[in-house]
Amino acid sequence: MGPACGPALDRRRCLGCLAGWVAPALAWAVAGPAWAGAQIEEPLSDAVRHALRAAIERLGPPEPEFSTTEERLAYLRWLSRASWQLRHRKPELRARLDFLQTVWYESKRAGLDTALVLGLIEVESAFRKYAISRAGARGYMQVMPFWTRVIGDGDPDKLFHLQTNLRYGCVILRHYLDRERGDLFLALGRYNGSRGRAAYPNAVFAAERRWRLA
């Protein structure tokens, strides 16, 4: 409950008391847990676990490499358009460019479409680095902490590191996509812990279409 407004308080002071209580509550609601599901911990064969562990190791600088000048120019055009589209979510230019470069690098590394990964991040965390879901999933791609125990070094705090979070998220999505034999609808549902239900995949597909225009 908010603070009591006794009879001695006039209407304006009463509203002031209410605003003083409501504003922090609204701030918490905006910055609070992300709207996201959670990957479900499932048994993995030793071969799969070792392959996933190898895939998340050796974080190097996310520096794009191009075989032709045309490829590099296409990347720079994409970076410019995507930066403009993301400007309201991430106002600081350097942070925005670092984020987009890392998304591009990690999605390509995992063999995923960059627009898809951006759409997933938009739905999972609304581009909030420190987002935490009600289930405890963390960071941009809402990775469940158990993954750091299963295929990492056991430190879930690292999931708030930009490249680490994107590395885990992209590797996990790639794993689910392979497990579902290329069925992206089912893979996205498994990523969100809602396999077979349409709401989450459809939300990601809608966000992906917006980023494909970038």
PDB file of N, CA and C in Angstrom, residues 3-4 8 26-27 30 40-41 57 65 68 105-106 110 136 148 151 160 164 167 170 172-173 183 185 202-204:
ATOM      1  N   PRO A   3       1.503   5.492   0.985  1.00  0.00           N
ATOM      2  CA  PRO A   3       1.405   6.208   2.221  1.00  0.00           C
ATOM      3  C   PRO A   3      -0.009   6.711   2.434  1.00  0.00           C
ATOM      4  N   ALA A   4      -0.462   6.725   3.713  1.00  0.00           N
ATOM      5  CA  ALA A   4      -1.814   7.190   4.027  1.00  0.00           C
ATOM      6  C   ALA A   4      -1.890   8.694   3.854  1.00  0.00           C
ATOM      7  N   ALA A   8      -6.012  15.971   7.103  1.00  0.00           N
ATOM      8  CA  ALA A   8      -5.376  17.285   7.115  1.00  0.00           C
ATOM      9  C   ALA A   8      -4.672  17.603   5.809  1.00  0.00           C
ATOM     10  N   LEU A  26       6.879   2.310 -10.546  1.00  0.00           N
ATOM     11  CA  LEU A  26       6.905   2.247 -12.001  1.00  0.00           C
ATOM     12  C   LEU A  26       8.316   2.063 -12.526  1.00  0.00           C
ATOM     13  N   ALA A  27       9.270   2.728 -11.907  1.00  0.00           N
ATOM     14  CA  ALA A  27      10.671   2.576 -12.330  1.00  0.00           C
ATOM     15  C   ALA A  27      11.115   1.142 -12.180  1.00  0.00           C
ATOM     16  N   VAL A  30       9.569  -0.976 -14.994  1.00  0.00           N
ATOM     17  CA  VAL A  30      10.208  -0.793 -16.295  1.00  0.00           C
ATOM     18  C   VAL A  30      11.548  -1.509 -16.347  1.00  0.00           C
ATOM     19  N   ILE A  40      15.154 -25.213 -20.732  1.00  0.00           N
ATOM     20  CA  ILE A  40      14.958 -26.269 -19.745  1.00  0.00           C
ATOM     21  C   ILE A  40      16.178 -27.176 -19.759  1.00  0.00           C
ATOM     22  N   GLU A  41      16.714 -27.463 -18.580  1.00  0.00           N
ATOM     23  CA  GLU A  41      17.892 -28.330 -18.511  1.00  0.00           C
ATOM     24  C   GLU A  41      17.496 -29.749 -18.891  1.00  0.00           C
ATOM     25  N   GLU A  57      34.135 -21.757 -25.848  1.00  0.00           N
ATOM     26  CA  GLU A  57      35.461 -21.398 -25.347  1.00  0.00           C
ATOM     27  C   GLU A  57      36.181 -20.430 -26.281  1.00  0.00           C
ATOM     28  N   GLU A  65      35.792 -10.388 -40.311  1.00  0.00           N
ATOM     29  CA  GLU A  65      36.764 -10.592 -41.378  1.00  0.00           C
ATOM     30  C   GLU A  65      36.009 -10.759 -42.689  1.00  0.00           C
ATOM     31  N   THR A  68      36.255 -10.027 -49.402  1.00  0.00           N
ATOM     32  CA  THR A  68      36.223  -9.062 -50.492  1.00  0.00           C
ATOM     33  C   THR A  68      35.852  -7.679 -49.964  1.00  0.00           C
ATOM     34  N   TYR A 105      29.103 -10.741 -35.338  1.00  0.00           N
ATOM     35  CA  TYR A 105      30.193 -11.719 -35.263  1.00  0.00           C
ATOM     36  C   TYR A 105      29.706 -13.057 -34.713  1.00  0.00           C
ATOM     37  N   GLU A 106      28.995 -13.031 -33.586  1.00  0.00           N
ATOM     38  CA  GLU A 106      28.588 -14.269 -32.922  1.00  0.00           C
ATOM     39  C   GLU A 106      27.497 -14.994 -33.692  1.00  0.00           C
ATOM     40  N   ALA A 110      28.012 -18.797 -35.385  1.00  0.00           N
ATOM     41  CA  ALA A 110      27.133 -19.923 -35.084  1.00  0.00           C
ATOM     42  C   ALA A 110      26.288 -20.349 -36.284  1.00  0.00           C
ATOM     43  N   GLY A 136      15.108 -16.643 -13.844  1.00  0.00           N
ATOM     44  CA  GLY A 136      16.524 -16.467 -13.563  1.00  0.00           C
ATOM     45  C   GLY A 136      17.409 -16.375 -14.786  1.00  0.00           C
ATOM     46  N   THR A 148      26.146 -22.464 -17.636  1.00  0.00           N
ATOM     47  CA  THR A 148      27.544 -22.227 -17.261  1.00  0.00           C
ATOM     48  C   THR A 148      28.104 -23.420 -16.492  1.00  0.00           C
ATOM     49  N   ILE A 151      28.285 -26.486 -19.548  1.00  0.00           N
ATOM     50  CA  ILE A 151      29.270 -26.375 -20.636  1.00  0.00           C
ATOM     51  C   ILE A 151      30.295 -25.266 -20.396  1.00  0.00           C
ATOM     52  N   PHE A 160      26.435 -11.712 -17.867  1.00  0.00           N
ATOM     53  CA  PHE A 160      26.175 -10.288 -18.041  1.00  0.00           C
ATOM     54  C   PHE A 160      27.260  -9.609 -18.880  1.00  0.00           C
ATOM     55  N   THR A 164      30.186 -12.874 -23.957  1.00  0.00           N
ATOM     56  CA  THR A 164      29.916 -14.177 -23.352  1.00  0.00           C
ATOM     57  C   THR A 164      28.444 -14.533 -23.472  1.00  0.00           C
ATOM     58  N   ARG A 167      27.659 -15.318 -27.072  1.00  0.00           N
ATOM     59  CA  ARG A 167      28.262 -16.604 -27.455  1.00  0.00           C
ATOM     60  C   ARG A 167      27.398 -17.759 -26.960  1.00  0.00           C
ATOM     61  N   CYS A 170      23.849 -17.779 -28.840  1.00  0.00           N
ATOM     62  CA  CYS A 170      23.913 -18.243 -30.229  1.00  0.00           C
ATOM     63  C   CYS A 170      24.246 -19.723 -30.309  1.00  0.00           C
ATOM     64  N   ILE A 172      23.592 -22.007 -28.028  1.00  0.00           N
ATOM     65  CA  ILE A 172      22.426 -22.754 -27.542  1.00  0.00           C
ATOM     66  C   ILE A 172      21.334 -22.791 -28.616  1.00  0.00           C
ATOM     67  N   LEU A 173      21.064 -21.656 -29.263  1.00  0.00           N
ATOM     68  CA  LEU A 173      20.050 -21.643 -30.311  1.00  0.00           C
ATOM     69  C   LEU A 173      20.459 -22.545 -31.466  1.00  0.00           C
ATOM     70  N   ASP A 183      14.026 -27.056 -37.862  1.00  0.00           N
ATOM     71  CA  ASP A 183      12.706 -26.452 -37.657  1.00  0.00           C
ATOM     72  C   ASP A 183      12.854 -25.270 -36.702  1.00  0.00           C
ATOM     73  N   PHE A 185      10.746 -22.896 -35.867  1.00  0.00           N
ATOM     74  CA  PHE A 185       9.604 -22.701 -34.979  1.00  0.00           C
ATOM     75  C   PHE A 185       9.788 -23.507 -33.690  1.00  0.00           C
ATOM     76  N   ASN A 202       6.289 -16.616 -32.908  1.00  0.00           N
ATOM     77  CA  ASN A 202       5.671 -15.582 -33.737  1.00  0.00           C
ATOM     78  C   ASN A 202       6.172 -14.194 -33.361  1.00  0.00           C
ATOM     79  N   ALA A 203       6.383 -13.959 -32.074  1.00  0.00           N
ATOM     80  CA  ALA A 203       6.920 -12.661 -31.639  1.00  0.00           C
ATOM     81  C   ALA A 203       8.335 -12.458 -32.164  1.00  0.00           C
ATOM     82  N   VAL A 204       9.137 -13.502 -32.129  1.00  0.00           N
ATOM     83  CA  VAL A 204      10.512 -13.403 -32.636  1.00  0.00           C
ATOM     84  C   VAL A 204      10.505 -13.191 -34.148  1.00  0.00           C
TER      85      VAL A 204
END
